[in-house]
Short mmCIF file of C-alpha atoms in Angstrom, two decimals:
data_model
loop_
_atom_site.label_atom_id
_atom_site.label_comp_id
_atom_site.label_asym_id
_atom_site.label_seq_id
_atom_site.Cartn_x
_atom_site.Cartn_y
_atom_site.Cartn_z
CA MET A 13 0.07 -15.43 6.60
CA THR A 14 -0.73 -15.57 10.27
CA ALA A 15 1.38 -16.86 13.10
CA ARG A 16 -0.79 -20.01 13.01
CA ASP A 17 1.00 -21.09 9.84
CA ALA A 18 4.51 -20.56 11.12
CA PRO A 19 4.81 -23.40 13.65
CA ARG A 20 4.33 -26.11 10.97
CA ARG A 21 7.53 -25.02 9.26
CA ALA A 22 9.26 -23.79 12.38
CA PRO A 23 10.97 -26.95 13.62
CA GLU A 24 13.41 -27.28 10.70
CA LEU A 25 14.04 -23.54 10.31
CA GLY A 26 14.53 -23.05 14.03
CA ARG A 27 16.93 -25.96 14.27
CA TRP A 28 19.11 -24.74 11.43
CA ILE A 29 19.15 -21.15 12.65
CA ALA A 30 19.99 -22.19 16.21
CA THR A 31 22.85 -24.39 14.96
CA VAL A 32 24.36 -21.63 12.84
CA LEU A 33 24.06 -19.06 15.62
CA ARG A 34 25.61 -21.30 18.26
CA ALA A 35 28.38 -22.78 16.07
CA GLY A 36 29.21 -19.44 14.49
CA THR A 37 29.47 -17.66 17.83
CA LEU A 38 31.63 -20.36 19.39
CA ALA A 39 33.89 -20.57 16.34
CA SER A 40 34.44 -16.81 16.10
CA ILE A 41 35.05 -16.44 19.84
CA GLY A 42 37.45 -19.37 19.58
CA VAL A 43 39.41 -17.66 16.82
CA THR A 44 39.50 -14.48 18.89
CA VAL A 45 40.84 -16.37 21.90
CA ILE A 46 43.54 -18.02 19.74
CA GLY A 47 44.50 -14.65 18.31
CA TYR A 48 44.64 -13.10 21.77
CA ALA A 49 46.87 -15.88 23.06
CA ALA A 50 49.17 -15.62 20.04
CA ALA A 51 49.41 -11.84 20.39
CA ALA A 52 50.12 -12.11 24.11
CA ILE A 53 52.89 -14.68 23.56
CA ALA A 54 54.49 -12.70 20.74
CA GLY A 55 54.07 -9.34 22.49
CA ASP A 56 52.16 -8.16 19.43
CA ALA A 57 50.48 -4.85 20.32
CA PRO A 58 49.98 -2.06 17.78
CA GLU A 59 50.35 1.42 19.17
CA ARG A 60 46.89 2.59 18.19
CA ALA A 61 43.47 1.47 17.07
CA GLN A 62 43.39 0.66 13.37
CA PRO A 63 40.72 0.30 10.72
CA LEU A 64 39.77 -3.35 10.46
CA GLY A 65 41.41 -3.79 7.07
CA ASP A 66 44.74 -2.52 8.38
CA ALA A 67 44.50 -4.76 11.42
CA LEU A 68 43.90 -7.83 9.25
CA ALA A 69 46.71 -6.92 6.89
CA ALA A 70 49.17 -6.44 9.74
CA GLY A 71 49.33 -10.19 10.39
CA GLY A 72 50.19 -12.02 13.59
CA GLY A 73 47.97 -12.61 16.59
CA HIS A 74 46.45 -9.16 16.30
CA ALA A 75 45.18 -10.01 12.81
CA VAL A 76 43.72 -13.30 14.05
CA MET A 77 41.88 -11.42 16.82
CA ALA A 78 40.52 -9.00 14.22
CA ALA A 79 39.47 -11.93 12.03
CA GLY A 80 37.63 -13.48 14.97
CA LEU A 81 35.73 -10.27 15.66
CA LEU A 82 34.92 -9.88 11.97
CA ALA A 83 33.68 -13.48 11.86
CA LEU A 84 31.43 -12.74 14.84
CA THR A 85 29.83 -9.83 12.95
CA LEU A 86 29.20 -12.18 10.01
CA VAL A 87 27.30 -14.77 12.08
CA PRO A 88 23.92 -12.97 11.74
CA ALA A 89 24.40 -12.66 7.97
CA THR A 90 25.28 -16.36 7.73
CA MET A 91 22.15 -17.18 9.69
CA LEU A 92 20.10 -15.13 7.24
CA VAL A 93 21.59 -17.01 4.29
CA VAL A 94 20.58 -20.30 5.91
CA ALA A 95 17.11 -18.91 6.58
CA ALA A 96 16.82 -17.83 2.94
CA GLY A 97 17.69 -21.35 1.85
CA SER A 98 15.00 -22.75 4.11
CA PHE A 99 12.40 -20.31 2.78
CA ALA A 100 13.39 -21.19 -0.80
CA ARG A 101 12.94 -24.92 -0.10
CA SER A 102 9.52 -24.36 1.47
CA SER A 103 8.46 -21.92 -1.30
CA GLU A 104 7.86 -19.03 1.12
CA ARG A 105 8.49 -16.44 -1.60
CA ARG A 106 7.66 -13.36 0.45
CA MET A 107 9.96 -14.36 3.29
CA LEU A 108 12.67 -15.33 0.80
CA ALA A 109 12.47 -11.89 -0.81
CA THR A 110 12.48 -10.16 2.60
CA THR A 111 15.45 -12.17 3.82
CA LEU A 112 17.42 -11.52 0.64
CA ALA A 113 16.65 -7.81 1.03
CA VAL A 114 18.03 -7.80 4.59
CA ILE A 115 21.15 -9.68 3.41
CA ALA A 116 21.60 -7.09 0.67
CA LEU A 117 21.26 -4.28 3.20
CA LEU A 118 23.93 -5.89 5.38
CA ALA A 119 26.20 -6.26 2.34
CA VAL A 120 25.68 -2.59 1.52
CA SER A 121 26.55 -1.67 5.11
CA VAL A 122 29.82 -3.64 4.86
CA ILE A 123 30.80 -2.18 1.49
CA GLY A 124 29.69 1.31 2.43
CA SER A 125 31.58 1.18 5.72
CA GLN A 126 34.74 0.11 3.89
CA LEU A 127 34.42 2.96 1.42
CA ILE A 128 33.74 5.51 4.13
CA GLY A 129 36.31 4.14 6.53
CA GLY A 130 38.96 3.47 3.90
CA GLY A 131 39.29 -0.21 4.82
CA ALA A 132 41.90 -2.23 2.95
CA ILE A 133 39.75 -5.33 2.27
CA MET D 11 45.63 -6.42 37.90
CA PRO D 12 46.52 -6.38 34.19
CA ALA D 13 44.25 -4.18 32.08
CA ASP D 14 43.19 -7.08 29.82
CA LEU D 15 42.00 -9.10 32.81
CA LEU D 16 40.04 -6.10 34.08
CA LEU D 17 38.50 -5.66 30.64
CA ALA D 18 37.52 -9.32 30.51
CA LEU D 19 36.03 -9.18 34.02
CA SER D 20 34.09 -6.08 33.02
CA GLY D 21 32.76 -8.02 30.06
CA VAL D 22 31.76 -10.91 32.32
CA LEU D 23 29.90 -8.50 34.61
CA ALA D 24 28.11 -6.78 31.74
CA GLY D 25 27.25 -10.06 30.05
CA ALA D 26 25.96 -11.64 33.23
CA PHE D 27 23.84 -8.65 34.22
CA GLY D 28 22.55 -8.35 30.70
CA ALA D 29 21.54 -11.99 30.55
CA MET D 30 19.90 -11.88 33.98
CA LEU D 31 17.96 -8.72 33.21
CA GLY D 32 17.14 -9.45 29.58
CA LEU D 33 19.43 -6.83 28.11
CA GLY D 34 22.22 -6.98 25.54
CA GLY D 35 24.71 -5.49 27.96
CA GLY D 36 25.44 -2.37 25.92
CA VAL D 37 24.02 -0.02 28.56
CA LEU D 38 26.74 -1.31 30.89
CA ILE D 39 29.61 -1.87 28.46
CA VAL D 40 29.66 1.67 27.07
CA PRO D 41 29.94 3.45 30.45
CA ILE D 42 32.37 0.84 31.83
CA LEU D 43 34.74 1.41 28.92
CA THR D 44 34.24 5.19 28.91
CA PHE D 45 34.48 5.93 32.63
CA GLY D 46 36.44 2.89 33.80
CA PHE D 47 39.07 2.68 31.10
CA GLY D 48 39.04 6.15 29.53
CA VAL D 49 38.03 4.79 26.12
CA PRO D 50 36.62 7.50 23.81
CA LEU D 51 32.85 7.27 23.69
CA THR D 52 32.72 6.47 19.98
CA ALA D 53 35.17 3.60 20.39
CA ALA D 54 33.22 2.33 23.41
CA VAL D 55 30.03 2.32 21.33
CA GLY D 56 31.70 0.35 18.52
CA THR D 57 33.14 -2.20 20.94
CA SER D 58 29.78 -2.53 22.64
CA LEU D 59 28.07 -3.32 19.34
CA VAL D 60 30.45 -6.23 18.73
CA CYS D 61 29.77 -7.48 22.28
CA VAL D 62 26.02 -7.20 21.77
CA ILE D 63 26.31 -9.53 18.76
CA ALA D 64 27.95 -12.14 20.97
CA THR D 65 25.27 -11.98 23.69
CA SER D 66 22.42 -11.85 21.20
CA THR D 67 23.45 -14.78 19.04
CA GLY D 68 23.99 -17.02 22.05
CA ALA D 69 20.59 -16.28 23.59
CA ALA D 70 18.83 -16.24 20.22
CA ALA D 71 20.02 -19.78 19.50
CA ILE D 72 18.18 -20.95 22.62
CA ASN D 73 15.02 -18.91 21.97
CA VAL D 74 14.76 -19.92 18.32
CA ARG D 75 15.20 -23.61 19.06
CA ALA D 76 12.56 -23.35 21.81
CA GLY D 77 10.14 -21.75 19.36
CA ARG D 78 9.76 -18.58 21.43
CA ALA D 79 11.12 -16.19 18.79
CA ASP D 80 8.99 -15.27 15.77
CA VAL D 81 11.78 -15.64 13.23
CA ARG D 82 9.75 -14.45 10.27
CA LEU D 83 8.65 -11.31 12.07
CA GLY D 84 12.17 -10.70 13.31
CA ILE D 85 13.63 -10.88 9.81
CA THR D 86 10.90 -8.59 8.47
CA LEU D 87 11.53 -5.96 11.14
CA ALA D 88 15.28 -6.36 10.70
CA ALA D 89 14.92 -4.58 7.36
CA GLY D 90 14.09 -1.44 9.34
CA THR D 91 16.64 -1.92 12.09
CA VAL D 92 19.50 -2.59 9.65
CA VAL D 93 18.88 0.65 7.76
CA GLY D 94 18.55 2.50 11.05
CA ALA D 95 21.71 0.98 12.49
CA VAL D 96 23.77 1.87 9.44
CA THR D 97 22.40 5.41 9.57
CA GLY D 98 23.15 5.66 13.28
CA GLY D 99 26.64 4.26 12.87
CA VAL D 100 27.51 6.71 10.11
CA VAL D 101 25.99 9.68 11.93
CA ALA D 102 27.89 8.76 15.11
CA GLY D 103 31.11 9.40 13.20
CA VAL D 104 30.23 13.05 12.69
CA LEU D 105 28.28 13.87 15.84
CA PRO D 106 30.16 15.52 18.71
CA GLU D 107 30.72 13.13 21.62
CA ARG D 108 28.80 15.48 23.91
CA VAL D 109 25.67 14.91 21.86
CA ILE D 110 26.12 11.14 21.98
CA ALA D 111 26.70 11.36 25.74
CA ALA D 112 23.47 13.34 26.15
CA LEU D 113 21.52 10.82 24.07
CA PHE D 114 23.01 7.97 26.09
CA ALA D 115 21.98 9.69 29.33
CA LEU D 116 18.42 9.94 27.98
CA LEU D 117 18.46 6.26 27.07
CA LEU D 118 19.67 5.32 30.55
CA GLY D 119 16.96 7.43 32.15
CA TYR D 120 14.31 5.74 30.02
CA THR D 121 15.76 2.29 30.81
CA ALA D 122 15.77 3.03 34.54
CA ALA D 123 12.17 4.27 34.46
CA THR D 124 11.07 1.19 32.54
CA MET D 125 12.77 -1.15 35.01
CA ILE D 126 11.31 0.65 38.03
CA ARG D 127 7.83 0.43 36.55
CA SER D 128 8.31 -3.23 35.75
CA THR D 129 9.67 -4.02 39.24
CA LEU D 130 6.88 -2.23 41.07
CA ARG D 131 4.11 -3.87 39.05
CA PRO D 132 2.64 -6.72 41.17
CA ARG D 133 3.15 -10.12 39.62
CA PRO D 134 0.00 -12.09 38.84
CA ARG D 135 -0.04 -15.44 40.57
CA ALA D 136 -1.68 -18.78 39.98
CA ASP D 137 -3.83 -20.51 42.58
CA ASP D 138 -0.78 -22.20 44.08
CA GLY D 139 1.00 -18.86 44.46
CA THR D 140 3.54 -19.29 41.67
CA PRO D 141 4.04 -16.18 39.54
CA VAL D 142 2.66 -16.34 36.02
CA ASP D 143 2.95 -14.13 32.99
CA PRO D 144 -0.58 -13.55 31.66
CA THR D 145 0.83 -12.39 28.36
CA VAL D 146 2.64 -15.65 27.61
CA ALA D 147 1.65 -17.50 24.50
CA ASP D 148 3.76 -20.57 24.80
CA GLY D 149 3.47 -24.32 24.43
CA PRO D 150 1.19 -26.48 22.28
CA SER D 151 -2.04 -25.30 23.92
CA ALA D 152 -1.22 -21.61 23.77
CA PRO D 153 -3.37 -19.40 21.58
CA SER D 154 -1.79 -18.16 18.39
CA TYR D 155 -1.66 -14.45 17.58
CA ARG D 156 -1.91 -12.35 14.46
CA ARG D 157 0.82 -9.94 13.48
CA THR D 158 -0.73 -6.51 13.08
CA ARG D 159 0.56 -3.08 11.99
CA VAL D 160 3.65 -4.54 10.37
CA PRO D 161 4.43 -1.42 8.26
CA ALA D 162 4.26 0.80 11.34
CA ALA D 163 6.48 -1.64 13.18
CA VAL D 164 9.06 -1.59 10.39
CA GLY D 165 9.10 2.19 10.71
CA GLY D 166 9.56 1.90 14.46
CA SER D 167 12.36 -0.59 13.83
CA PHE D 168 14.21 2.11 11.93
CA LEU D 169 14.22 4.15 15.16
CA ALA D 170 15.43 1.13 17.12
CA GLY D 171 18.24 0.66 14.62
CA ASN D 172 19.31 4.27 15.00
CA VAL D 173 19.40 3.89 18.78
CA SER D 174 21.56 0.81 18.35
CA GLY D 175 23.96 2.31 15.83
CA LEU D 176 24.35 5.60 17.69
CA LEU D 177 24.62 4.36 21.26
CA GLY D 178 26.04 0.83 21.01
CA VAL D 179 23.06 -0.95 22.53
CA GLY D 180 20.93 -3.69 21.04
CA GLY D 181 17.82 -1.60 20.49
CA GLY D 182 15.63 -3.99 22.46
CA ILE D 183 14.48 -1.10 24.63
CA VAL D 184 12.55 0.05 21.53
CA THR D 185 11.75 -3.22 19.75
CA VAL D 186 10.26 -5.07 22.73
CA PRO D 187 7.51 -2.48 23.35
CA LEU D 188 7.15 -2.12 19.59
CA VAL D 189 6.40 -5.81 19.05
CA HIS D 190 4.43 -6.22 22.29
CA LEU D 191 2.39 -3.01 22.50
CA VAL D 192 2.14 -1.87 18.86
CA MET D 193 1.87 -5.27 17.21
CA GLY D 194 0.10 -7.03 20.05
CA ALA D 195 2.45 -10.00 20.36
CA PRO D 196 2.76 -11.71 23.76
CA LEU D 197 5.56 -10.27 25.89
CA ARG D 198 7.66 -13.43 25.88
CA VAL D 199 7.48 -13.58 22.07
CA ALA D 200 8.36 -9.87 21.88
CA VAL D 201 11.43 -10.32 24.08
CA ALA D 202 12.62 -13.43 22.24
CA THR D 203 12.00 -11.92 18.81
CA SER D 204 13.75 -8.69 19.80
CA ASN D 205 16.71 -10.68 21.07
CA PHE D 206 16.84 -12.53 17.73
CA MET D 207 16.88 -9.22 15.83
CA ILE D 208 19.50 -7.55 18.01
CA GLY D 209 22.39 -9.52 16.53
CA ILE D 210 21.44 -8.51 12.99
CA THR D 211 20.98 -4.90 14.04
CA ALA D 212 24.23 -4.68 15.97
CA ALA D 213 26.19 -6.27 13.10
CA ALA D 214 24.90 -3.65 10.68
CA GLY D 215 25.96 -0.84 13.00
CA ALA D 216 29.29 -2.42 13.96
CA TYR D 217 30.73 -2.36 10.43
CA ALA D 218 30.81 1.45 10.34
CA TYR D 219 32.88 1.52 13.53
CA LEU D 220 35.13 -1.40 12.59
CA PHE D 221 36.14 -0.06 9.20
CA ARG D 222 36.49 3.48 10.47
CA GLY D 223 39.08 2.29 13.00
CA ASP D 224 36.92 3.19 16.01
CA VAL D 225 37.14 -0.30 17.51
CA ASP D 226 40.47 -1.08 19.14
CA VAL D 227 40.88 -4.82 18.66
CA ARG D 228 43.24 -5.02 21.66
CA LEU D 229 40.46 -3.68 23.90
CA ALA D 230 37.53 -5.33 22.18
CA ALA D 231 38.83 -8.89 22.22
CA PRO D 232 39.01 -9.41 26.02
CA VAL D 233 35.69 -7.62 26.51
CA VAL D 234 33.94 -9.76 23.88
CA ILE D 235 35.39 -12.94 25.39
CA GLY D 236 34.30 -11.83 28.87
CA VAL D 237 30.81 -10.89 27.70
CA THR D 238 30.33 -14.31 26.09
CA VAL D 239 31.31 -16.06 29.31
CA GLY D 240 29.23 -13.69 31.42
CA ALA D 241 26.13 -14.16 29.29
CA ALA D 242 26.36 -17.93 29.71
CA VAL D 243 26.81 -17.57 33.48
CA GLY D 244 23.98 -15.04 33.69
CA ALA D 245 21.62 -17.31 31.79
CA VAL D 246 22.21 -20.04 34.39
CA LEU D 247 21.97 -17.69 37.38
CA SER D 248 18.82 -15.93 36.19
CA ALA D 249 16.79 -19.06 36.89
CA ARG D 250 18.04 -19.11 40.49
CA LEU D 251 18.11 -15.46 41.52
CA ASP D 252 15.42 -12.95 42.37
CA THR D 253 15.88 -10.55 39.50
CA ARG D 254 13.96 -7.84 41.34
CA VAL D 255 16.94 -7.30 43.63
CA LEU D 256 19.24 -7.21 40.62
CA SER D 257 16.92 -4.77 38.90
CA GLY D 258 17.11 -2.47 41.92
CA ILE D 259 20.91 -2.55 41.92
CA PHE D 260 20.93 -2.05 38.17
CA VAL D 261 18.66 1.00 38.39
CA LEU D 262 21.00 2.60 40.95
CA VAL D 263 24.02 1.90 38.78
CA ILE D 264 22.57 3.25 35.56
CA GLY D 265 21.13 6.22 37.42
CA TYR D 266 24.64 7.10 38.54
CA VAL D 267 25.98 6.53 35.04
CA ALA D 268 23.25 8.69 33.53
CA VAL D 269 24.35 11.59 35.75
CA ARG D 270 28.00 11.06 34.72
CA MET D 271 26.97 11.00 31.05
CA LEU D 272 24.99 14.22 31.49
CA LEU D 273 28.00 15.86 33.11
CA LEU D 274 30.14 14.66 30.22
CA ALA D 275 27.65 16.14 27.77
CA VAL D 276 27.48 19.46 29.56
CA GLY D 277 31.11 19.70 30.50
CA GLY D 278 32.49 18.54 27.14
#
């Protein structure tokens, strides 16, 4: 497939991807801001940096901040899932397979990082 | 001034500069956190990766909707950058900080050289004197292009991913020339496609740092919030400012930081 073929399908794919990227970023930053405000009001401040799983399990504003940052890291993966759906609908099998492979690699990086880092999730 | 406010302002600065100069901001965030706030280098790298996601996804939304980014190519190359970023993130956990500091100094030197070369190159102009980019393929009448050397580019993406995972930057310093020079894509498409990929790459690398406990959420949150605001401000300002002046200031700053990083690497 050449780049000449792409623009015919681009409008719908681009629109969906742009929406997910923008909404996901704003939502995750919003959660982070809420968590920061809650932690500041409650005086919630752990003594040291923690693995993400421990930070989430600790609760309070600190946990909400951690959840916001985690959500931000999941925005690209969510975008890829949406892209995979678009490729499936338009029968772009090669791109569907490639996108699913990248999603799988991201999932492996999450699981592997938890195992290596000893995360509690 | 409270530390959190300083962290947020640092994020605004890094995000704005990054947006104005077409960078993810990591080359500024890592040294600001390391030298300005005494954050261990590994933690600074992890925090920077999270920030890079924020700047990338915001800009990518605009580029993808405008049709500038080659989404299919970006996803294909992301297979290489994701593996590279995970590798880099894991390796960063075992490498001495001096080695990472030395690698970062090398990256800064390369970035500075690239910006100087780009700034000194005379801009082509149209008959009415307005600057034009002869490499642009944009708009309905623009010529299409063929993607070439995709397997080689995926291999190069693995290197870009390692750079990202090890040093906390987006990897665009590798992927833009990869897509433009190796694959032959127009420069604007290369920049937009690289920007699209950076978020995926940075996310893959960030997990290793997050779950290892290298990212202090208390520090990261204000920086990420600041970077998001700064990137939005920078995107607006970049259309109004002469980025050549900014590039000159940026080169001086990262030159200074490169020397500090080298001293950190040598001095331990």
